[in-house]
Coordinates of C-alpha atoms and ligand atoms in Angstrom, one line a residue:
X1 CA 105.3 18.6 -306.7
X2 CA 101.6 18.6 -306.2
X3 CA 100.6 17.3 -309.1
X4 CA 102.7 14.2 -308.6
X5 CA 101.2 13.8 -304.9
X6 CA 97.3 14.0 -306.7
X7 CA 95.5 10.5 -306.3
X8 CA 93.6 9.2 -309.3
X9 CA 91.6 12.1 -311.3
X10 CA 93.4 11.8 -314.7
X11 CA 90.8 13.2 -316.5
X12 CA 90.2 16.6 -314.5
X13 CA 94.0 16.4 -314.6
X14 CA 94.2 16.4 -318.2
X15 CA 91.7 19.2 -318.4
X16 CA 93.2 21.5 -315.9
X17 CA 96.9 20.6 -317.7
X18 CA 95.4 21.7 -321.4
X19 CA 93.6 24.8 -319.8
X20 CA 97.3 25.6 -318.3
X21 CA 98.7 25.0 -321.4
X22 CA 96.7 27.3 -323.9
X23 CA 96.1 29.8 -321.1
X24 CA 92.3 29.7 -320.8
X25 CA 92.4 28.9 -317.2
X26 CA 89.5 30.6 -315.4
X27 CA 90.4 33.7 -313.2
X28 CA 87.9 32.3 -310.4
X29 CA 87.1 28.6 -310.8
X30 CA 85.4 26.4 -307.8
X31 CA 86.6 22.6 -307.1
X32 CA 83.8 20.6 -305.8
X33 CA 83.8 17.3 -304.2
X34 CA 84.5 15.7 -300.9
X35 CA 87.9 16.6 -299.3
X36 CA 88.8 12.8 -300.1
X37 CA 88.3 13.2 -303.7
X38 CA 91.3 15.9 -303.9
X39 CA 89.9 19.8 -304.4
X40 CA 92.7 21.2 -302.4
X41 CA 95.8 19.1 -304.0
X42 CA 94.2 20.4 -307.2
X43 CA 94.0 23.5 -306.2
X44 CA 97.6 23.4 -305.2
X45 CA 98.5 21.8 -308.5
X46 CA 97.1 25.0 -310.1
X47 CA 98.9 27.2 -307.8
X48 CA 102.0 25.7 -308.8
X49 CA 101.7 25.7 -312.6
X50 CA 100.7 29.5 -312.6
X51 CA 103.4 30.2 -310.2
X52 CA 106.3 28.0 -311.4
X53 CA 109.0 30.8 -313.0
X54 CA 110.0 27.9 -315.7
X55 CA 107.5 28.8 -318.4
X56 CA 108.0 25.5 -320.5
X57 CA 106.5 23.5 -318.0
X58 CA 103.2 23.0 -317.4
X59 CA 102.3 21.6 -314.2
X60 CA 105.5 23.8 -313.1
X61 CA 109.1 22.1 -312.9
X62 CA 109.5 21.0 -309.3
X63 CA 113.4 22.7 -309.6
X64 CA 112.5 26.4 -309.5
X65 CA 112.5 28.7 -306.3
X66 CA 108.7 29.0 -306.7
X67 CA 108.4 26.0 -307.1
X68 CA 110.3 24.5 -304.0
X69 CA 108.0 27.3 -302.2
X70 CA 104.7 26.3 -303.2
X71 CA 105.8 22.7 -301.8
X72 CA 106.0 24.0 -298.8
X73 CA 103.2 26.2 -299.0
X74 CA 105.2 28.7 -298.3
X75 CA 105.0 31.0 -301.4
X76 CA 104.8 34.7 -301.0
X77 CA 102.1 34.9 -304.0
X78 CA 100.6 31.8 -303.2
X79 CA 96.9 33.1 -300.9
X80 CA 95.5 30.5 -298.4
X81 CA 92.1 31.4 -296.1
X82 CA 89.9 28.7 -294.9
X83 CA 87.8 28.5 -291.9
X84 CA 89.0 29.0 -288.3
X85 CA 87.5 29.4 -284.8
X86 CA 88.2 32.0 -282.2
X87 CA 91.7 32.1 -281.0
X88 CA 92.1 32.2 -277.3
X89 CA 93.1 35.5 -276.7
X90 CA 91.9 37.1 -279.5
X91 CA 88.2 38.5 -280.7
X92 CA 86.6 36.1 -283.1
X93 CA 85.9 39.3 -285.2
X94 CA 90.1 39.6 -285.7
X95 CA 90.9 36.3 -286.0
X96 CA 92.0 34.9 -289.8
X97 CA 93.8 32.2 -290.9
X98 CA 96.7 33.9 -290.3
X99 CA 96.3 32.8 -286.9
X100 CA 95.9 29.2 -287.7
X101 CA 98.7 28.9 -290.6
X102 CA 101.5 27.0 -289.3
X103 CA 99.3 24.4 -287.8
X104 CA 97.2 24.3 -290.8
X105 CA 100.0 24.2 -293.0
X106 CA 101.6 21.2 -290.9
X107 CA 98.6 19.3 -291.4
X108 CA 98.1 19.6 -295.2
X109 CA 101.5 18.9 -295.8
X110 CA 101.4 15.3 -293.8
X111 CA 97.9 14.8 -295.7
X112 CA 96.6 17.2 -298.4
X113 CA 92.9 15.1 -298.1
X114 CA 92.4 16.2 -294.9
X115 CA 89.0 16.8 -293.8
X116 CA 87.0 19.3 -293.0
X117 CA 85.9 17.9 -290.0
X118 CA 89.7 17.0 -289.0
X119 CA 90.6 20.3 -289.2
X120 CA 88.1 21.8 -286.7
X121 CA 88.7 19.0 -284.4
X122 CA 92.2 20.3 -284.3
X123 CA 91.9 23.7 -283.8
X124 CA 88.5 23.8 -281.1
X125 CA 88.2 22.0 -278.0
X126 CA 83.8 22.5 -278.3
X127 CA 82.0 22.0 -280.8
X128 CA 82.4 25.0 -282.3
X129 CA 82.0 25.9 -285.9
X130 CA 84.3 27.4 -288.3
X131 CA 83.4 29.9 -290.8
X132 CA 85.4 32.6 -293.1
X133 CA 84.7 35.7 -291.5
X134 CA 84.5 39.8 -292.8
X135 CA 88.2 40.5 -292.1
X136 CA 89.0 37.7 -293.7
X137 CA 87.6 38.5 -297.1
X138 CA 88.7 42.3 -296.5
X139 CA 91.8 40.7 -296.1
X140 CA 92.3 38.7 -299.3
X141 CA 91.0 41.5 -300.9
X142 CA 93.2 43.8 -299.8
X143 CA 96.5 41.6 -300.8
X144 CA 95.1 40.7 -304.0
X145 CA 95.0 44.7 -304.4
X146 CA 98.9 44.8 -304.3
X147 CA 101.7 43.9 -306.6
X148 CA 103.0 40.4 -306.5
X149 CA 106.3 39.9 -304.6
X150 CA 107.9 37.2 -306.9
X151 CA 106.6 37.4 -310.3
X152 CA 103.4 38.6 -312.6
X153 CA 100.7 36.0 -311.0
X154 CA 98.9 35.6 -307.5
X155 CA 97.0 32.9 -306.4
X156 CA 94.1 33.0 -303.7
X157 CA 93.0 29.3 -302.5
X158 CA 90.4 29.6 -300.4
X159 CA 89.8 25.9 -298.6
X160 CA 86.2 24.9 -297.7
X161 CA 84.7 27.9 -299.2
X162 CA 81.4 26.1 -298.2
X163 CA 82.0 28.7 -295.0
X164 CA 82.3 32.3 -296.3
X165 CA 78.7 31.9 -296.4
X166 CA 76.9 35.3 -296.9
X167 CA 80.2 37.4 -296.5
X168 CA 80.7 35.8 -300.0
X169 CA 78.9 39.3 -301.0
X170 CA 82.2 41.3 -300.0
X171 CA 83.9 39.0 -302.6
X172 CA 81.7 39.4 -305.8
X173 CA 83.5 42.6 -307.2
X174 CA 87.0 40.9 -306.8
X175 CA 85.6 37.8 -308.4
X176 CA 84.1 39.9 -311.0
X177 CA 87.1 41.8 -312.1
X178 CA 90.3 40.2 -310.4
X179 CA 92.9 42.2 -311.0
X180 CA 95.7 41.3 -313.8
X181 CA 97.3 38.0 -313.0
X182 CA 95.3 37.1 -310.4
X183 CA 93.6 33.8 -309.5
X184 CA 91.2 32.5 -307.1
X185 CA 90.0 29.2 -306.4
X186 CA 87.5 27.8 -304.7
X187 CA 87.5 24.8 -302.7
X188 CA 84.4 23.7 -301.8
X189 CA 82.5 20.4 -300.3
X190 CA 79.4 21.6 -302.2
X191 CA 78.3 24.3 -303.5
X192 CA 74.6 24.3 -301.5
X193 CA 75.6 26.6 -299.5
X194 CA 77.2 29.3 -301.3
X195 CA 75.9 32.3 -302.5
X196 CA 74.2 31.7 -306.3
X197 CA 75.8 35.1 -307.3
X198 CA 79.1 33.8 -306.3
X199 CA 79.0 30.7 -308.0
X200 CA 77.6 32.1 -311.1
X201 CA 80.7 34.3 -311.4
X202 CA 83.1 31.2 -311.3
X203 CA 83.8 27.8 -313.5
X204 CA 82.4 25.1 -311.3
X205 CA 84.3 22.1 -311.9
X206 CA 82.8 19.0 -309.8
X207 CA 85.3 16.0 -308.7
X208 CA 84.2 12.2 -309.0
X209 CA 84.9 9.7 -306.8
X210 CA 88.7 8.6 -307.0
X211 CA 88.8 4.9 -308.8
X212 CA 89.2 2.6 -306.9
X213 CA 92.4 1.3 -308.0
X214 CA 94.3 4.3 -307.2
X215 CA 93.1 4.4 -303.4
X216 CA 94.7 1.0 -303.6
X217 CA 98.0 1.8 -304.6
X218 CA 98.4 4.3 -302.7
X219 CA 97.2 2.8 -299.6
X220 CA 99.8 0.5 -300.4
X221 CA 102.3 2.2 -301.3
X222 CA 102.5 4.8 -299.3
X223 CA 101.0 4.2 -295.9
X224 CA 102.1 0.2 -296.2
X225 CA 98.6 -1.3 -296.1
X226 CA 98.0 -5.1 -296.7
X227 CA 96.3 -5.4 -300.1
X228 CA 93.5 -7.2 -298.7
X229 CA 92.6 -4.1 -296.4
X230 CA 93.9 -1.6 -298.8
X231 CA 90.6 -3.3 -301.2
X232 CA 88.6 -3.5 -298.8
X233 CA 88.9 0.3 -296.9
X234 CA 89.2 1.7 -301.4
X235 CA 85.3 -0.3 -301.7
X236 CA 83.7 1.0 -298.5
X237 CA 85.2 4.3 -299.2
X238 CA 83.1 5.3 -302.1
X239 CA 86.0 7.2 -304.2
X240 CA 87.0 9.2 -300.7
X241 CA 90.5 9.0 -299.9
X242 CA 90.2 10.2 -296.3
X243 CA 87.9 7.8 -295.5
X244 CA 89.6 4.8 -296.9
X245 CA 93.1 5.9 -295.2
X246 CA 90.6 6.2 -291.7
X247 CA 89.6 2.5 -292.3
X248 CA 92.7 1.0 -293.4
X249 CA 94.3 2.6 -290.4
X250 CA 92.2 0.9 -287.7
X251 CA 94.3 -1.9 -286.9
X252 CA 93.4 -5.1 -285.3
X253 CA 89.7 -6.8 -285.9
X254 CA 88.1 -5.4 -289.0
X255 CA 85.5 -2.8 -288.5
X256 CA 83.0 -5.2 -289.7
X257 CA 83.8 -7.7 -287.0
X258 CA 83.4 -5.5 -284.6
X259 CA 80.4 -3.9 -285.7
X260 CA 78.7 -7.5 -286.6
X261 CA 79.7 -8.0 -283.0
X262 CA 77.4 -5.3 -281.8
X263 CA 74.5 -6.1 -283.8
X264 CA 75.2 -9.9 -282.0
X265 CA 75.1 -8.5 -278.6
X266 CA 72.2 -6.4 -279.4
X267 CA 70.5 -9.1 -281.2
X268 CA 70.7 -11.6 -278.1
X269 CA 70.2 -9.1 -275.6
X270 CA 73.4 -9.2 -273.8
X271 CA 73.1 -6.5 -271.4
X272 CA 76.5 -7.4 -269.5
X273 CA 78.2 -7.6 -273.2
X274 CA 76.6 -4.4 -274.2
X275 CA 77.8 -2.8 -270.9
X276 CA 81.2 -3.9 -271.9
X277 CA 81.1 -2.7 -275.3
X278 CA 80.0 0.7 -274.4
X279 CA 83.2 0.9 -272.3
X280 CA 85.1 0.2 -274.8
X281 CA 83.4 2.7 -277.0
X282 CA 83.6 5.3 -274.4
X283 CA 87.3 4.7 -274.5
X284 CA 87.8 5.2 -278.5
X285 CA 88.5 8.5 -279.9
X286 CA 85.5 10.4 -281.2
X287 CA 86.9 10.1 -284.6
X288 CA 87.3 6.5 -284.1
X289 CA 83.9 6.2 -282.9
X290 CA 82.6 7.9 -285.8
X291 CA 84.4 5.8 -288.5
X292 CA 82.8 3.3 -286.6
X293 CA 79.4 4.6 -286.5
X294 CA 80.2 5.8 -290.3
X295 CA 81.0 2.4 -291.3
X296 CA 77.7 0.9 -289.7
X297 CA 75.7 3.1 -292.2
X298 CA 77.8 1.3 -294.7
X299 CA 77.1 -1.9 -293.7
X300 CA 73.0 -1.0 -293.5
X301 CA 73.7 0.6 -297.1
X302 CA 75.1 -3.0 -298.2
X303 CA 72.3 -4.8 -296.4
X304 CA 69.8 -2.6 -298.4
X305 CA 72.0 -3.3 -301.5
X306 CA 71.4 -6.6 -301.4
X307 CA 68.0 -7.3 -300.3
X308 CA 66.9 -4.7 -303.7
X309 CA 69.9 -5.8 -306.0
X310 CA 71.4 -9.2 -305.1
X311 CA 74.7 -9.6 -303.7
X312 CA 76.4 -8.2 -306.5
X313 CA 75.5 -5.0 -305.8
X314 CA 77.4 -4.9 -302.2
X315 CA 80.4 -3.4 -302.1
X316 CA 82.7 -5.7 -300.2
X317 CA 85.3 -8.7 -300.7
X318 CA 83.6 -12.0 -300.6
X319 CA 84.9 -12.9 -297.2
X320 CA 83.1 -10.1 -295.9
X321 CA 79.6 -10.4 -298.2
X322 CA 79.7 -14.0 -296.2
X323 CA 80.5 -12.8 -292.9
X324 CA 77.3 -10.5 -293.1
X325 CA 74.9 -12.5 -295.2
X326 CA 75.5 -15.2 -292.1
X327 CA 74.5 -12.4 -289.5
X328 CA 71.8 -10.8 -291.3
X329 CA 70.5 -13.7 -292.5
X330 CA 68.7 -14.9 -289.2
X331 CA 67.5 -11.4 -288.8
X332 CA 65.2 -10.7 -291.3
X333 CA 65.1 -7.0 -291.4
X334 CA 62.9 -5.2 -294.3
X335 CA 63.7 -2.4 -296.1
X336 CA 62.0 0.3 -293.3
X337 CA 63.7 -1.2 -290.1
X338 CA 66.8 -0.5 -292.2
X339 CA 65.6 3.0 -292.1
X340 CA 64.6 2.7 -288.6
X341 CA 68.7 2.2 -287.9
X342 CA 69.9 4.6 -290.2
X343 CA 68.1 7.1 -288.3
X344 CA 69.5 5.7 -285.2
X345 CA 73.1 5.6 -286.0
X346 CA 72.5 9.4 -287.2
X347 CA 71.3 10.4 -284.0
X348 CA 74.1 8.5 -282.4
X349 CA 76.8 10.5 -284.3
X350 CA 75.3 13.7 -284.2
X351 CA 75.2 12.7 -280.2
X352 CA 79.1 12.3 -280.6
X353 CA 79.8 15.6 -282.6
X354 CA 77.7 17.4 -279.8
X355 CA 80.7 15.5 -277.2
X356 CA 78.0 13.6 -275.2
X357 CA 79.8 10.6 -273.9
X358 CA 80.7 8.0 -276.0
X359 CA 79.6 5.5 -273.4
X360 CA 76.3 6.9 -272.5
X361 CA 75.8 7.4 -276.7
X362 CA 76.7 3.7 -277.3
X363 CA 74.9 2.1 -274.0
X364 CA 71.4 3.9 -275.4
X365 CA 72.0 3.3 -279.0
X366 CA 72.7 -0.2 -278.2
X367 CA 69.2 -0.8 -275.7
X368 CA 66.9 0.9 -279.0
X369 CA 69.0 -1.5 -281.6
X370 CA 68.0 -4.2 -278.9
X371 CA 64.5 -3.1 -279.1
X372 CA 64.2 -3.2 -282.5
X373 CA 65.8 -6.3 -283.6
X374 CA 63.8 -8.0 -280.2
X375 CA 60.7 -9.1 -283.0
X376 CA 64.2 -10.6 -284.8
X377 CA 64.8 -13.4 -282.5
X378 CA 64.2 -16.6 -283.2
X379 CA 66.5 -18.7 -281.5
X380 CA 67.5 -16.8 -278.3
X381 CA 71.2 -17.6 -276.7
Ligands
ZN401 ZN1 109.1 25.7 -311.2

């Protein structure tokens, strides 16, 4: 059952459930939110309900045929499209989701939070970006046109909607006027860069951030996390689930350790250390050396948090607030050299998404971070 999978979001829950119930569900509604915060679960959840065969249940029975099929994703009625790349051997022009289905469908179904970024990294070896192209709207309007195999409904989820981008036009008279029984849904990461005369013709419903407790329990629970990193990945994560899972997941030396580690290196001008860090960066995975990069920016984030707020503000456990207030204590940065290494770290990742070499990325980055916290030192060694 999708519903019982959905992490957190009670109150969109309850909302969705009572629309279900009294049957003034939209016809074409749009989930908004981070891929962490659960738009596609949801968006399954609905599927389910309006597909489930066993009337008196409203978030659908879990028992039924249907039911079983939506589970699997699997449903003849049930309407997936999200973004794809060219498939090797086949025009970019002609090639759908279709093309893409049982991988994607694998994927979902180990972790419905997956994200966007995941997903392209799966399905390109460059850097190639994925959109929702004509065919495929001609193509969802086209089944949405016929009769429903199973019962009276159809559903059309389309994932990341954020990449129909103008071919969003060819979609406005379905959206309009679905026909009887039909439903689509949007899944989007935000709704910037859709077409206003799409969005206008759906109910936008935007997700929070999951609570933190529930990212907890889960990460418990389910992927047998310690609690003490299970808190710690649910506070950096800011309410996204895929993000907390990426933390809790990197095993051995917290990502703060290693990335006060860096700043150390940096800070002291350890070329030979630096050189030996960047190997070791070089030899991560580029979504490992992202998370990394990703949780820097958090740490800058805190370090801004608490220079403006106090240190109740940072969002960390108190062995960690120690651990940084004892680095960044002896380097004195202001509020702008913060800046200054935000913009770095940015520049490093977008280095990384571009599949320069982790190595070179992290040997350079490290040499500017050297030159600006050089002023910093006051006790060299
Ligand atoms: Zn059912």
């Amino acid at each position: 059952m999708w519903s019982s999978g959905i992490i957190g979001q009670d109150k969109v829950k309850n909302t969705l459930n009572k629309s279900i119930q009294q049957d003034t569900l939209p016809h074409a509604m749009i989930l908004e939110g981070s891929s962490g915060y659960g738009g596609l679960p949801l968006g399954l959840m609905i599927a389910q309900a309006l597909l489930c065969t066993e009337s008196e249940h409203d978030l659908g029975c879990g028992q039924c045929k249907s039911c079983h099929q939506v589970d699997d994703l699997i449903h003849p009625d049930l309407h997936i499209a999200f973004p794809v790349v060219r498939k090797e051997g086949v025009e970019r022009k002609n090639t759908t989701s279709k093309d893409f289905m049982p991988l994607w469908r694998d994927m979902i179904l180990e972790n419905p939070y997956l994200s966007y970024n995941d997903w392209i990294r799966a399905i390109s070896k460059t850097s190639a970006n994925g959109d929702i192209n004509v065919k495929e709207c001609n193509d969802i309007i086209r089944q949405l046109s016929l009769q429903a195999f199973a019962g009276t409904r159809k559903v059309q989820v389309i994932w990341i909607a954020d990449e129909i981008g103008t071919n969003g036009n060819k979609l406005l008279k379905l959206v309009e006027e679905p026909p009887p029984g039909t439903f689509l849904i949007f899944i989007c990461l935000n709704t910037e860069k859709m077409l206003g005369t799409l969005i206008s013709r759906c109910q936008v419903i935007r997700l929070s951030p999951i609570d933190d407790a529930s990212i907890v329990k889960v990460l418990m629970e389910k992927y047998q996390v310690a609690h003490d990193l299970a808190h710690q990945s649910a506070l950096l994560s800011d309410g996204d689930f895929s993000q907390a899972l990426t933390y809790a997941q990197l095993e051995e030396d917290t990502l703060l350790d290693h990335v006060l580690q860096w700043i150390q290196l940096c800070r002291i001008r350890d070329y030979h250390g630096i050189r030996n860090w960047s190997v070791a960066f070089g030899q991560m995975n580029t979504e490992e050396q992202k998370t990394l990069l990703s949780y820097f920016l958090k740490v800058l984030e805190s370090i801004i948090y608490g220079l403006l707020l106090g240190d109740q503000a940072i969002r960390m456990n108190e062995l960690d607030k120690k651990k940084l207030k004892s680095c960044v204590s002896n380097l004195h940065l202001s509020v702008v050299e913060i800046e200054i290494l935000n913009d770095l770290i940015a520049d490093m990742t977008s280095k990384i998404e571009r599949y320069v070499p982790g190595r070179m990325v992290m040997f350079d980055g490290s040499l500017s971070l050297s030159r600006i916290l050089s002023g910093k030192i006051h006790h060299p060694g």
